[in-house]
PDB file of C-alpha atoms and ligand atoms in Angstrom:
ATOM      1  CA  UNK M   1      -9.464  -6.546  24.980  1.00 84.00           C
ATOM      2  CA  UNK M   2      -9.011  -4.908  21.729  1.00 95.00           C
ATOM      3  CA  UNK M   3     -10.957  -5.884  18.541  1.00 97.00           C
ATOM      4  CA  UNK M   4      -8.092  -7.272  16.396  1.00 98.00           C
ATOM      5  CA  UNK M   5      -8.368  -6.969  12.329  1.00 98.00           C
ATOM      6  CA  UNK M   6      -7.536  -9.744  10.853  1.00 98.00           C
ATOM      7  CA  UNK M   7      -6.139  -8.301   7.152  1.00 98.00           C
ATOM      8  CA  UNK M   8      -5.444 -11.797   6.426  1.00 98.00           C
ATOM      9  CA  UNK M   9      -9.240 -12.995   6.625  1.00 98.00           C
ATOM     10  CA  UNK M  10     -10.621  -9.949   5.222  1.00 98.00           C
ATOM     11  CA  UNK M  11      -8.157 -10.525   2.345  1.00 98.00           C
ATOM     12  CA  UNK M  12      -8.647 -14.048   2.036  1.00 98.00           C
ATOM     13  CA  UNK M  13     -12.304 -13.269   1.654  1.00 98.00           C
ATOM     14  CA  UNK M  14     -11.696 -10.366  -0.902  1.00 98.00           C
ATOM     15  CA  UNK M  15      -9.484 -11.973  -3.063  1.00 98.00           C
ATOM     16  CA  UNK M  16     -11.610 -15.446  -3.168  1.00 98.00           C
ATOM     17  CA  UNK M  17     -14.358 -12.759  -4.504  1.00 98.00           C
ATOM     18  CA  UNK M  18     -12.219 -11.422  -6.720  1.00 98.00           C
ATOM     19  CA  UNK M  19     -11.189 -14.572  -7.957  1.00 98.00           C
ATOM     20  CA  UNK M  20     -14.754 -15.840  -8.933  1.00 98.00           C
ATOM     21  CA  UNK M  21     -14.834 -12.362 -11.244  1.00 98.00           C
ATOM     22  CA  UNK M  22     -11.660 -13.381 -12.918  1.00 98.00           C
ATOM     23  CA  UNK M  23     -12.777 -16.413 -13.752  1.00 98.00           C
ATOM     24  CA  UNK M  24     -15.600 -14.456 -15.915  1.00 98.00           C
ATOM     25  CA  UNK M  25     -13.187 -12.528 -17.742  1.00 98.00           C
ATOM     26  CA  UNK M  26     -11.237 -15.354 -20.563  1.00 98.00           C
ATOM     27  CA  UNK M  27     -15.182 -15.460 -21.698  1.00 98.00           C
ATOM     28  CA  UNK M  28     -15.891 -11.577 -21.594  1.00 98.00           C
ATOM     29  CA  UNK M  29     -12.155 -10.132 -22.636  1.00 98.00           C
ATOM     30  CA  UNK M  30     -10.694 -12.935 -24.314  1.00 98.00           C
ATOM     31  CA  UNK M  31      -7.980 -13.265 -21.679  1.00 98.00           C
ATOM     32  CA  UNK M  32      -6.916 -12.413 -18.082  1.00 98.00           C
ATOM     33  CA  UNK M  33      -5.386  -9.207 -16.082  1.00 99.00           C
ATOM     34  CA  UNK M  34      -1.683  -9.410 -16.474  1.00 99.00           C
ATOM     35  CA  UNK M  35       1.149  -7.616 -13.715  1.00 99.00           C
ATOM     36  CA  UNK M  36       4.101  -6.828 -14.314  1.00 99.00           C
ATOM     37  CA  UNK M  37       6.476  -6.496 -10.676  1.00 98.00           C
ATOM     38  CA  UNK M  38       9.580  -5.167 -11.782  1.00 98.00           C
ATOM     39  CA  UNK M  39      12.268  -5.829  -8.696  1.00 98.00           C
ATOM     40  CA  UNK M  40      15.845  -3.684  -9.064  1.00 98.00           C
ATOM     41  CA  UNK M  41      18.162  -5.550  -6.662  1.00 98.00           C
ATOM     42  CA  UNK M  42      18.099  -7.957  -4.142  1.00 96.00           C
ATOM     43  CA  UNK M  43      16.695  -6.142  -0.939  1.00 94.00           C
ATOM     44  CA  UNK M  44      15.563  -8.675   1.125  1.00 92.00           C
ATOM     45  CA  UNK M  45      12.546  -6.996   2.135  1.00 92.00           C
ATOM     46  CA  UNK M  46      11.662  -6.321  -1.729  1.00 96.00           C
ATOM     47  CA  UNK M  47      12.198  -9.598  -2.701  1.00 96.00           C
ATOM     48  CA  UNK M  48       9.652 -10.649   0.254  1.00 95.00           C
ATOM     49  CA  UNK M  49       7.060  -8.363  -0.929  1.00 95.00           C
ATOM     50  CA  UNK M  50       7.589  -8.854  -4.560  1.00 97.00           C
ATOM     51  CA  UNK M  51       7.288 -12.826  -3.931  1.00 98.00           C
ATOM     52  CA  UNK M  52       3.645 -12.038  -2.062  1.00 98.00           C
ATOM     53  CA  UNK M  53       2.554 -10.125  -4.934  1.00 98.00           C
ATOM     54  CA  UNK M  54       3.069 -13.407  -7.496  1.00 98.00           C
ATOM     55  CA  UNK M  55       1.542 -15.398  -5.060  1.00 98.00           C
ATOM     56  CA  UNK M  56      -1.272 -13.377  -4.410  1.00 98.00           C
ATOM     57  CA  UNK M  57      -1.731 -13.033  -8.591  1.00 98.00           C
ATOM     58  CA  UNK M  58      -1.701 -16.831  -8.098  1.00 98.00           C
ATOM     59  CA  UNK M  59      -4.594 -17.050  -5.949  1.00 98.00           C
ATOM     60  CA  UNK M  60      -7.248 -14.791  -8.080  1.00 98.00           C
ATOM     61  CA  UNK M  61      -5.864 -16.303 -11.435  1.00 98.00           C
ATOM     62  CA  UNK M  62      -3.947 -12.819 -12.455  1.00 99.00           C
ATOM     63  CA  UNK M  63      -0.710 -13.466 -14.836  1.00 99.00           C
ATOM     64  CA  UNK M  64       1.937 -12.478 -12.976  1.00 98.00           C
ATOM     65  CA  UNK M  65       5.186 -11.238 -15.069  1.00 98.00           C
ATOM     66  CA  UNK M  66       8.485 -10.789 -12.176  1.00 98.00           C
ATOM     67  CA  UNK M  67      11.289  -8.982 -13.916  1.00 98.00           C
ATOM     68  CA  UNK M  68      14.235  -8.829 -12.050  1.00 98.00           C
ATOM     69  CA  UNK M  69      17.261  -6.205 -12.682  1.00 98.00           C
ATOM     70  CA  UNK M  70      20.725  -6.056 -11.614  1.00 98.00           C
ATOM     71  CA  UNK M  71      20.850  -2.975  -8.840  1.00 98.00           C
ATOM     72  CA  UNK M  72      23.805  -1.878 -11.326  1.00 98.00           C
ATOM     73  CA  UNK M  73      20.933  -0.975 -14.354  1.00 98.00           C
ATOM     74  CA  UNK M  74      21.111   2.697 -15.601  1.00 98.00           C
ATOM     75  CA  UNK M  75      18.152   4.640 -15.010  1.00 98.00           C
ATOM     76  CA  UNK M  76      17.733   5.179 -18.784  1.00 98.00           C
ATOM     77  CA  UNK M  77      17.571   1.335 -18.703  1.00 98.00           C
ATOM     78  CA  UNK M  78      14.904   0.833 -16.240  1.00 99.00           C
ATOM     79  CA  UNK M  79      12.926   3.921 -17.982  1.00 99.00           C
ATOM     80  CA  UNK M  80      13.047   2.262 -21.701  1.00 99.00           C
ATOM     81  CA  UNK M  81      11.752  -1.155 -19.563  1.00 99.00           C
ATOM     82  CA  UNK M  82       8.603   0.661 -18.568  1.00 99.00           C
ATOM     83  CA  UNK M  83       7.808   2.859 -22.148  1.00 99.00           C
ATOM     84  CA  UNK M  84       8.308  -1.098 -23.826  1.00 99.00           C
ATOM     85  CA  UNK M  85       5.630  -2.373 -21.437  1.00 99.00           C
ATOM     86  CA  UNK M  86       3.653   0.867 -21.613  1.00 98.00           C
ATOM     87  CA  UNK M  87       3.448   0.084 -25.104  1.00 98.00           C
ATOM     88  CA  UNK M  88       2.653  -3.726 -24.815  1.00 98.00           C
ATOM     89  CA  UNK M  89      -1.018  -4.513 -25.693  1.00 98.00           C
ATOM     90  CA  UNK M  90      -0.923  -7.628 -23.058  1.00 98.00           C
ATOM     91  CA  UNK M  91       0.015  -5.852 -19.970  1.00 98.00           C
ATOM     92  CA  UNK M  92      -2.401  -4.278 -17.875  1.00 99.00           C
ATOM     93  CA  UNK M  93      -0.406  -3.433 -14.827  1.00 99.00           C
ATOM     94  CA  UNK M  94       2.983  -2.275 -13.974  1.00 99.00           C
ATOM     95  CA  UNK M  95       4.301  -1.807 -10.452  1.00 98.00           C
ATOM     96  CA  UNK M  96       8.084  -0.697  -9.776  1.00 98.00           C
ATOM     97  CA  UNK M  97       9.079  -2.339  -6.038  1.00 98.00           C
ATOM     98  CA  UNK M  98      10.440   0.993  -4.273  1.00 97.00           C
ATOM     99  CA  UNK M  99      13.105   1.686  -3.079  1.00 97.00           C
ATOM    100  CA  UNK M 100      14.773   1.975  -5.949  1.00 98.00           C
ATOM    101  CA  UNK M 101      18.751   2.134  -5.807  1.00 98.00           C
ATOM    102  CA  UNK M 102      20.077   5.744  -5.239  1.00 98.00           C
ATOM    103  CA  UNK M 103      21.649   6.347  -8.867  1.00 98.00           C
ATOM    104  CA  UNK M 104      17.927   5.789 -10.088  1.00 98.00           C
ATOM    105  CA  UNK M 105      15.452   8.879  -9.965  1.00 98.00           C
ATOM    106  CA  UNK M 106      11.957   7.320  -8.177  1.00 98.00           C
ATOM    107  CA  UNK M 107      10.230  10.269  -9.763  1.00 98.00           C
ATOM    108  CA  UNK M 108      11.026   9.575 -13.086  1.00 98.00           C
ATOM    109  CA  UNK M 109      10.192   5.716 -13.029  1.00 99.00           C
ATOM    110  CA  UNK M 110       7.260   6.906 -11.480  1.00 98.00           C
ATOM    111  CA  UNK M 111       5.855   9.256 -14.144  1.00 98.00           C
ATOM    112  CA  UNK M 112       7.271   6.932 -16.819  1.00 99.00           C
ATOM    113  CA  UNK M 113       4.994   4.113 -16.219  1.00 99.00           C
ATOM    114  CA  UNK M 114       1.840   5.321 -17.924  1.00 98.00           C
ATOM    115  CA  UNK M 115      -0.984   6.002 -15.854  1.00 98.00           C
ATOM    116  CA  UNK M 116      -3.259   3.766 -17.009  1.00 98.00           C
ATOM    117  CA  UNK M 117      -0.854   1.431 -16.051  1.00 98.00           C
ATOM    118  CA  UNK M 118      -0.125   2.585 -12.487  1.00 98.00           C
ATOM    119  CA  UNK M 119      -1.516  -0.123 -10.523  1.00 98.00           C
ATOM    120  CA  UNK M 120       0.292   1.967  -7.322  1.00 98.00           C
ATOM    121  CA  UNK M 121      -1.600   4.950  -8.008  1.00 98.00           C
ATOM    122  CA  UNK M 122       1.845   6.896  -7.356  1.00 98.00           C
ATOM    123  CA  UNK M 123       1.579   8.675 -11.093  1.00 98.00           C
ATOM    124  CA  UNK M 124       1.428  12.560 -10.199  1.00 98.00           C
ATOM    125  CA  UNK M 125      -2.262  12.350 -12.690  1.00 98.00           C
ATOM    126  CA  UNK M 126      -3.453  10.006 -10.131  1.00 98.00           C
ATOM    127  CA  UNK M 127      -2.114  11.875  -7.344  1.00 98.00           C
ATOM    128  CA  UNK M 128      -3.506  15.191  -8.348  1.00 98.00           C
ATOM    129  CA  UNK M 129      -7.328  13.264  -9.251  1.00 98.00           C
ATOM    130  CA  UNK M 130      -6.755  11.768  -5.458  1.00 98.00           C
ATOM    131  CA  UNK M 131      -6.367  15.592  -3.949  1.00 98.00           C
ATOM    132  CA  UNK M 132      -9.168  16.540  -6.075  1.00 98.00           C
ATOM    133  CA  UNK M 133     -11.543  13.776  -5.256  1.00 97.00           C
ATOM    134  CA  UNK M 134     -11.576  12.710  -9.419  1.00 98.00           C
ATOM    135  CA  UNK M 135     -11.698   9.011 -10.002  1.00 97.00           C
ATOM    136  CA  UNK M 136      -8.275   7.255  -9.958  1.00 98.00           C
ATOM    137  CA  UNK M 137      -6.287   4.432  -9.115  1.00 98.00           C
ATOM    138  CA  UNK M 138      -5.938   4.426  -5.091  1.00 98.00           C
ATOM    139  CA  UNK M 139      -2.465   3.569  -3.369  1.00 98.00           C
ATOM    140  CA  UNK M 140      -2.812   0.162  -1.985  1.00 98.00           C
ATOM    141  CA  UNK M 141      -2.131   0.704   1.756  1.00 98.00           C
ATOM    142  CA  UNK M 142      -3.952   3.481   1.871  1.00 98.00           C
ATOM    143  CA  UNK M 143      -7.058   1.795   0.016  1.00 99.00           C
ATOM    144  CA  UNK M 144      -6.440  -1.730   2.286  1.00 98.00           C
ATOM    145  CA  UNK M 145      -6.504   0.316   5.749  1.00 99.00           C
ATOM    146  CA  UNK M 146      -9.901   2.078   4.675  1.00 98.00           C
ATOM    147  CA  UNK M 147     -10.923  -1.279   3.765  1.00 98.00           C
ATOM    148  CA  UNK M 148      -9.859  -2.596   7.631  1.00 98.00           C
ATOM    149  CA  UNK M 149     -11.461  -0.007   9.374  1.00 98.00           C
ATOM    150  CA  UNK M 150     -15.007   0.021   7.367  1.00 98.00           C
ATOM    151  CA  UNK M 151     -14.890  -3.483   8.076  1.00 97.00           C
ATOM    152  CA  UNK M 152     -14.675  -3.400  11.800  1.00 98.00           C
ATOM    153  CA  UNK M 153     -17.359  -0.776  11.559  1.00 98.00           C
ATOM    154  CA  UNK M 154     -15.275   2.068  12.945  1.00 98.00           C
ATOM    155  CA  UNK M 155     -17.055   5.369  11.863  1.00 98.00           C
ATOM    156  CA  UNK M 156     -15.069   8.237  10.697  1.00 98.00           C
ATOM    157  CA  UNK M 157     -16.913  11.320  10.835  1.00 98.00           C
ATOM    158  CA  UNK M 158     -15.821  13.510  12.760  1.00 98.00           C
ATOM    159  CA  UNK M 159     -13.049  11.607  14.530  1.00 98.00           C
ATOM    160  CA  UNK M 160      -9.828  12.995  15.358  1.00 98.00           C
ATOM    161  CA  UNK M 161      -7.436  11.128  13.342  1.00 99.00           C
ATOM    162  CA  UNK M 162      -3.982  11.118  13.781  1.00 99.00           C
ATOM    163  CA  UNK M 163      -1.365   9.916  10.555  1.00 99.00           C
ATOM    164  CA  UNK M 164       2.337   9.229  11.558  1.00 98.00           C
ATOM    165  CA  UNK M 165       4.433   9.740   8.760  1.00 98.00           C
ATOM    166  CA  UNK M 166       4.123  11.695   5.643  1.00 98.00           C
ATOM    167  CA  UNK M 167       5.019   9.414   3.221  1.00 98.00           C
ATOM    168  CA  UNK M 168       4.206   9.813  -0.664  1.00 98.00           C
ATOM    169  CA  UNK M 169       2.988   5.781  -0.386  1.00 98.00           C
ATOM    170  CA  UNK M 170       1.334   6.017   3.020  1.00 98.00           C
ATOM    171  CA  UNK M 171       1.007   9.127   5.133  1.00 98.00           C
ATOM    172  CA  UNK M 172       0.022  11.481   2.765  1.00 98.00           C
ATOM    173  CA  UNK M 173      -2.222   9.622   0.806  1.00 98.00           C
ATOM    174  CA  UNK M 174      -3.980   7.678   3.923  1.00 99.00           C
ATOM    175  CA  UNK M 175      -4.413  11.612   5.504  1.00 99.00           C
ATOM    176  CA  UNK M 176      -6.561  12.707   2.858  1.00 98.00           C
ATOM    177  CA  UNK M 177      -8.628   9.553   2.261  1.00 98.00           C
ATOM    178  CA  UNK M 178      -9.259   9.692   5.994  1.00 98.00           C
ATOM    179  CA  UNK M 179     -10.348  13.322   5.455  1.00 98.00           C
ATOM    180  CA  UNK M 180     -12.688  12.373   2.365  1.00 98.00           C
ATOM    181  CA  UNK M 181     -14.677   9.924   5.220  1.00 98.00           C
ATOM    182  CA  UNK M 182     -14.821  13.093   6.973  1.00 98.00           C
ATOM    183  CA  UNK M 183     -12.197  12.560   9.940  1.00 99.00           C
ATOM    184  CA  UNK M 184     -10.137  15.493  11.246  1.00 99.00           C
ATOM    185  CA  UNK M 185      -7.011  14.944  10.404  1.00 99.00           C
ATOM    186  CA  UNK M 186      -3.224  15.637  11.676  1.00 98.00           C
ATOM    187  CA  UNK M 187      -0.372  14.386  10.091  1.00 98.00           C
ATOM    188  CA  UNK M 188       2.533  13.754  12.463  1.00 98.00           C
ATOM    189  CA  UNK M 189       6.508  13.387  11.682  1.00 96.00           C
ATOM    190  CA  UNK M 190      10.094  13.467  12.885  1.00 92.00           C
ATOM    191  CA  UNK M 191       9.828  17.155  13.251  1.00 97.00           C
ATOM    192  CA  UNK M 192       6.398  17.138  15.799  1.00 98.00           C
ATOM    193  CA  UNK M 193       6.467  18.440  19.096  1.00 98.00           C
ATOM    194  CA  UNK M 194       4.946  16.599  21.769  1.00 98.00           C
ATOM    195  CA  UNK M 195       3.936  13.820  19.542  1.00 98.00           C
ATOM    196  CA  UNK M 196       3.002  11.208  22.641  1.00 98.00           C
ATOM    197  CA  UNK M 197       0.333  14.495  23.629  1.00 98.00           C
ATOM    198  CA  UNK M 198      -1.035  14.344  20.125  1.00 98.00           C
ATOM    199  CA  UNK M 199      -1.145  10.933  19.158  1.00 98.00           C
ATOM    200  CA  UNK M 200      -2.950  10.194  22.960  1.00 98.00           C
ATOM    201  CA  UNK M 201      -5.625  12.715  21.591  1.00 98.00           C
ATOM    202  CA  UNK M 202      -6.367  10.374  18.744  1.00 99.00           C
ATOM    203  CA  UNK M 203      -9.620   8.277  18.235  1.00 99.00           C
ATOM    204  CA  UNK M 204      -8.174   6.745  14.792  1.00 98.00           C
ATOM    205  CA  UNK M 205      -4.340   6.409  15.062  1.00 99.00           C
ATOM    206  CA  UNK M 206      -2.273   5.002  11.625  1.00 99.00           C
ATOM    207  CA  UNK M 207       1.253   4.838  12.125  1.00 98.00           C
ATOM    208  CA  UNK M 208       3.431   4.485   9.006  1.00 98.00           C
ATOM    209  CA  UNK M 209       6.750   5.390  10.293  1.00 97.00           C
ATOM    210  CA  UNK M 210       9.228   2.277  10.024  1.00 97.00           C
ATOM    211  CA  UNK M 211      10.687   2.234  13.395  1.00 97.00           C
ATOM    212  CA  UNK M 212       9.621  -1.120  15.628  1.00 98.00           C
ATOM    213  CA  UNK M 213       7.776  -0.838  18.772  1.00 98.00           C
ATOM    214  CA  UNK M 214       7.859   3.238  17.925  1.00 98.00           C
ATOM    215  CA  UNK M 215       4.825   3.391  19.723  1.00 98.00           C
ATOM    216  CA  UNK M 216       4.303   2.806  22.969  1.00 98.00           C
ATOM    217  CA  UNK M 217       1.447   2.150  25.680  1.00 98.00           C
ATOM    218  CA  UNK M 218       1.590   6.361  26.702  1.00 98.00           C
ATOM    219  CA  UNK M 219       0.964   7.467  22.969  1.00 98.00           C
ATOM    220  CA  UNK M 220      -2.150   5.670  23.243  1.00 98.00           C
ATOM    221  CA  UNK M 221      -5.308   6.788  24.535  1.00 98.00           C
ATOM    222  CA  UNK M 222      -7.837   4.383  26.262  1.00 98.00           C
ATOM    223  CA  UNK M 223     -10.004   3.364  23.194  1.00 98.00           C
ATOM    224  CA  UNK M 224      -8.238   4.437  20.248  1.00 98.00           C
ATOM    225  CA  UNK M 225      -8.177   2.494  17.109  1.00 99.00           C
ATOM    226  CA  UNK M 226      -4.746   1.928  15.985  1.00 99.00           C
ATOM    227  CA  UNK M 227      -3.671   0.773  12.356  1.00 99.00           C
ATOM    228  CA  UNK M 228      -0.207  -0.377  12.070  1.00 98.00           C
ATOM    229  CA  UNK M 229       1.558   0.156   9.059  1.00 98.00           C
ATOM    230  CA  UNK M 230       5.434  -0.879   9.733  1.00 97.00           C
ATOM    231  CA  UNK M 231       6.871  -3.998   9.053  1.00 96.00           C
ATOM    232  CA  UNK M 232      10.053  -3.884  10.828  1.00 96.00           C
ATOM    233  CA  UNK M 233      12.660  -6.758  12.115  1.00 95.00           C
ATOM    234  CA  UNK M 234      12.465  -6.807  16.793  1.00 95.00           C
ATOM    235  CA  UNK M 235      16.035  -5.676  17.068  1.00 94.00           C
ATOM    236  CA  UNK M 236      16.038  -7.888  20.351  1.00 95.00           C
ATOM    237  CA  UNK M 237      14.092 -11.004  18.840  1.00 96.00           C
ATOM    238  CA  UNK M 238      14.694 -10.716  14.813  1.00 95.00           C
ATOM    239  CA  UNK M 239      11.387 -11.603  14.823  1.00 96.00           C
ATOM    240  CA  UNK M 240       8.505  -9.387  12.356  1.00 95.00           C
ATOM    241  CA  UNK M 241       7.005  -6.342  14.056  1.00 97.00           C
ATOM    242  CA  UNK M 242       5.354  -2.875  13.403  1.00 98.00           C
ATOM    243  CA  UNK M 243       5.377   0.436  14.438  1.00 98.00           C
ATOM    244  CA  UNK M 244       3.130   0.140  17.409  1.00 98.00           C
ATOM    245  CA  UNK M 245       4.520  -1.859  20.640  1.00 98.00           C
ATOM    246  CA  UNK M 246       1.213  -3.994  20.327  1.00 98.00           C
ATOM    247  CA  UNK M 247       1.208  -6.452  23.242  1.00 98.00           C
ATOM    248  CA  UNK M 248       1.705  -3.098  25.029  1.00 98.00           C
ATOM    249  CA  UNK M 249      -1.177  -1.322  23.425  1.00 98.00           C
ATOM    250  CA  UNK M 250      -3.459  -3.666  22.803  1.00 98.00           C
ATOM    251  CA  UNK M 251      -4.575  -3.530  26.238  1.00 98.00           C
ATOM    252  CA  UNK M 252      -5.832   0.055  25.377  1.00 98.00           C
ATOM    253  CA  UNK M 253      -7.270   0.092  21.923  1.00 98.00           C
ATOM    254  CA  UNK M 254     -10.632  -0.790  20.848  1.00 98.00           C
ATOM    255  CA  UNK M 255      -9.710  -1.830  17.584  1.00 98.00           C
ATOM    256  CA  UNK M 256      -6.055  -2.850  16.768  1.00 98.00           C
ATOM    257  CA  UNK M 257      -4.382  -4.405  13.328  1.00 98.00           C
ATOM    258  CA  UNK M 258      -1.425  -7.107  14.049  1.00 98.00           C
ATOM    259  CA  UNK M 259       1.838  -7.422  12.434  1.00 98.00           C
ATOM    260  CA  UNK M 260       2.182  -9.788  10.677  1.00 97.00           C
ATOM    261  CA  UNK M 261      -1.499 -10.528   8.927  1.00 98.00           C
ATOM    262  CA  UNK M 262      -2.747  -6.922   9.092  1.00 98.00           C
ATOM    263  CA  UNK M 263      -2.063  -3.954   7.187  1.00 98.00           C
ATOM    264  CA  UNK M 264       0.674  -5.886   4.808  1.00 98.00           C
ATOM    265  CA  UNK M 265      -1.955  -8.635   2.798  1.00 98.00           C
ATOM    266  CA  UNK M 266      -4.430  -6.146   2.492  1.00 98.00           C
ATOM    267  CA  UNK M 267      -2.101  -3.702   0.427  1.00 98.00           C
ATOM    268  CA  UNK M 268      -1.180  -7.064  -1.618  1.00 98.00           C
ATOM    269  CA  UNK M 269      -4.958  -7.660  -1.886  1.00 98.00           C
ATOM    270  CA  UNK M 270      -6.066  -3.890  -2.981  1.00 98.00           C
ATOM    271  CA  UNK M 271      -3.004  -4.264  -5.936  1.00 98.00           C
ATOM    272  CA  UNK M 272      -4.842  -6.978  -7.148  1.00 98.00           C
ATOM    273  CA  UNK M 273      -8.335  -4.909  -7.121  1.00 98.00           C
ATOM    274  CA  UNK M 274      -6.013  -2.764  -8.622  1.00 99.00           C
ATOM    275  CA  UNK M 275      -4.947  -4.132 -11.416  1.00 99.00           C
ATOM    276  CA  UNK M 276      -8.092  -5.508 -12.091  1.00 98.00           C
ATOM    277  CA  UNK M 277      -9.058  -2.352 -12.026  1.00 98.00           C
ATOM    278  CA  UNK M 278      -6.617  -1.117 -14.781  1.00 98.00           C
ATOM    279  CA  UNK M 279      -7.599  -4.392 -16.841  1.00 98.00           C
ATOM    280  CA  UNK M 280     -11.208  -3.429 -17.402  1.00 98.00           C
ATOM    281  CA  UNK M 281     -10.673  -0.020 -18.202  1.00 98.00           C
ATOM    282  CA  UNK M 282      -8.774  -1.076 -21.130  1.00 97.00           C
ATOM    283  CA  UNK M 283     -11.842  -3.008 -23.004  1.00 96.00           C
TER     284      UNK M 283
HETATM  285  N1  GUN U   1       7.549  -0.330  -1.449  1.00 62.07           N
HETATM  286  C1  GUN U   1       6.897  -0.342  -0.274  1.00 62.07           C
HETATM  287  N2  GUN U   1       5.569  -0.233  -0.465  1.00 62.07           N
HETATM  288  C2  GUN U   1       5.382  -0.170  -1.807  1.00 62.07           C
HETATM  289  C3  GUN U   1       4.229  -0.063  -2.633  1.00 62.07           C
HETATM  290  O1  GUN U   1       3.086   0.010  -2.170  1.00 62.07           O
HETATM  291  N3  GUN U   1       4.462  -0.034  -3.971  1.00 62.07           N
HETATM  292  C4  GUN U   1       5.714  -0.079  -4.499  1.00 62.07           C
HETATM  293  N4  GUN U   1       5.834  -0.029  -5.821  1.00 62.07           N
HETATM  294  N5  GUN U   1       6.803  -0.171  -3.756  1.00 62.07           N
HETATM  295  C5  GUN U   1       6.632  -0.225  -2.423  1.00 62.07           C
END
């Protein structure tokens, strides 16, 4: 029997403490944090995120600003949306809900938003400062699955850790905070050779790939500790599921994260540190 992480409870707890220090700030700042979620289209799986974010702003007292766009607005559009908010006194936050439709450049919404802004940590400033260990905004998933394993007391040092995916949100950044706890650290993708030989190697395994059930019980060695990243629809049961075949590998790991209520409210939960974040280093 595995050791499951609840990111639900850990985020419930995190964001009630959170909540308490918001409370503080009308007295100390004259006002709250405010996000702004900017949503281009109607993806369903956007929309779903973009409607935990609010409600997570909700629960620790953040103002929460939704802007919705048409998937037919120009790219110069969306850009002169996010130099107007750069330049609003009363927003602390701004966070772009990726992917962005194909006409639209991801880069350049991404280096637009001003990085004392960038609640994502996806600016290429806080990207380089992450690389070179200088203080910065962290991505949220990244940050949350950290968070996860600390709190189940897995220890890092030293461990063979295996990343799959390479991701600019998840893969990439989770490799090299998993190397600044000291873990050795292989990032996997499409292109690996005998990837069920590596990943059954791993002590720490994170998969961030977006394929359900990609991983399955002979990928997984007895006692690894598995994070799940994906959030996928069970082609057979429509039904939520990650990455990792988990009532298959459960049995094996000593630590496992569920899908739903793992990885997923603790990336909503480290935006909101996040942005808090961003809020106090304006004052
Ligand atoms: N789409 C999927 N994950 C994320 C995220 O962490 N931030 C943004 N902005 N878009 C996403």
């Amino acid at each position: 029997m595995a050791t499951i992480i609840s990111g639900k409870e850990l985020s419930a707890k995190l964001k009630a403490a959170l909540a308490e220090e918001v409370k503080t700030f009308p007295a100390r700042y004259g006002r709250v944090p405010h996000l702004v979620v900017i949503l281009v289209g109607e993806d369903p799986g956007s929309v779903s995120y973009v409607t935990g974010k609010a409600k997570a702003c909700e629960a620790v007292g953040i103002r929460n600003t939704t802007l919705r766009r048409s998937v037919d607005i120009t790219e110069e559009e969306l850009l002169s949306l996010i130099r107007d908010l750069n330049a609003d006194p009363e927003v602390d936050g701004i966070l772009v809900q990726l992917p962005l439709p194909r006409h639209i450049s991801e880069a350049k919404v991404i280096e637009t938003i001003s990085r004392e802004k960038d609640v994502d940590g996806f600016h290429p400033l806080n990207v380089a400062a992450l690389w070179q260990k200088q203080p910065c905004v962290l991505p949220c998933t990244p940050k949350g699955i950290i968070k996860m394993l600390k709190e189940a007391g897995v220890s890092l040092a030293g461990k063979r850790a295996v990343v799959i995916g390479r991701s600019n949100i998840v893969g990439l950044p989770v490799a090299k905070l998993l190397l600044d706890e000291n873990a050795t650290v292989t990032i996997a993708h499409s292109r690996t050779q005998n990837l069920a030989e590596l990943t059954r190697s791993a002590e720490i395994l994170v998969v961030a790939i977006g394929r359900p059930k990609f991983v399955t019980a002979d990928m997984v060695g007895e006692g690894a500790v598995v994070i799940d990243v994906g959030v996928n629809r069970d082609p057979e049961t429509g039904k939520l599921c990650g990455d990792v075949d988990y009532a298959a590998v459960e049995p094996k790991a000593s630590v496992i994260t569920p899908v739903p209520g793992g990885v997923g409210p603790m990336t909503i939960t480290c935006l909101m540190e996040n942005t808090v974040e961003c809020f106090k280093a304006r004052f």
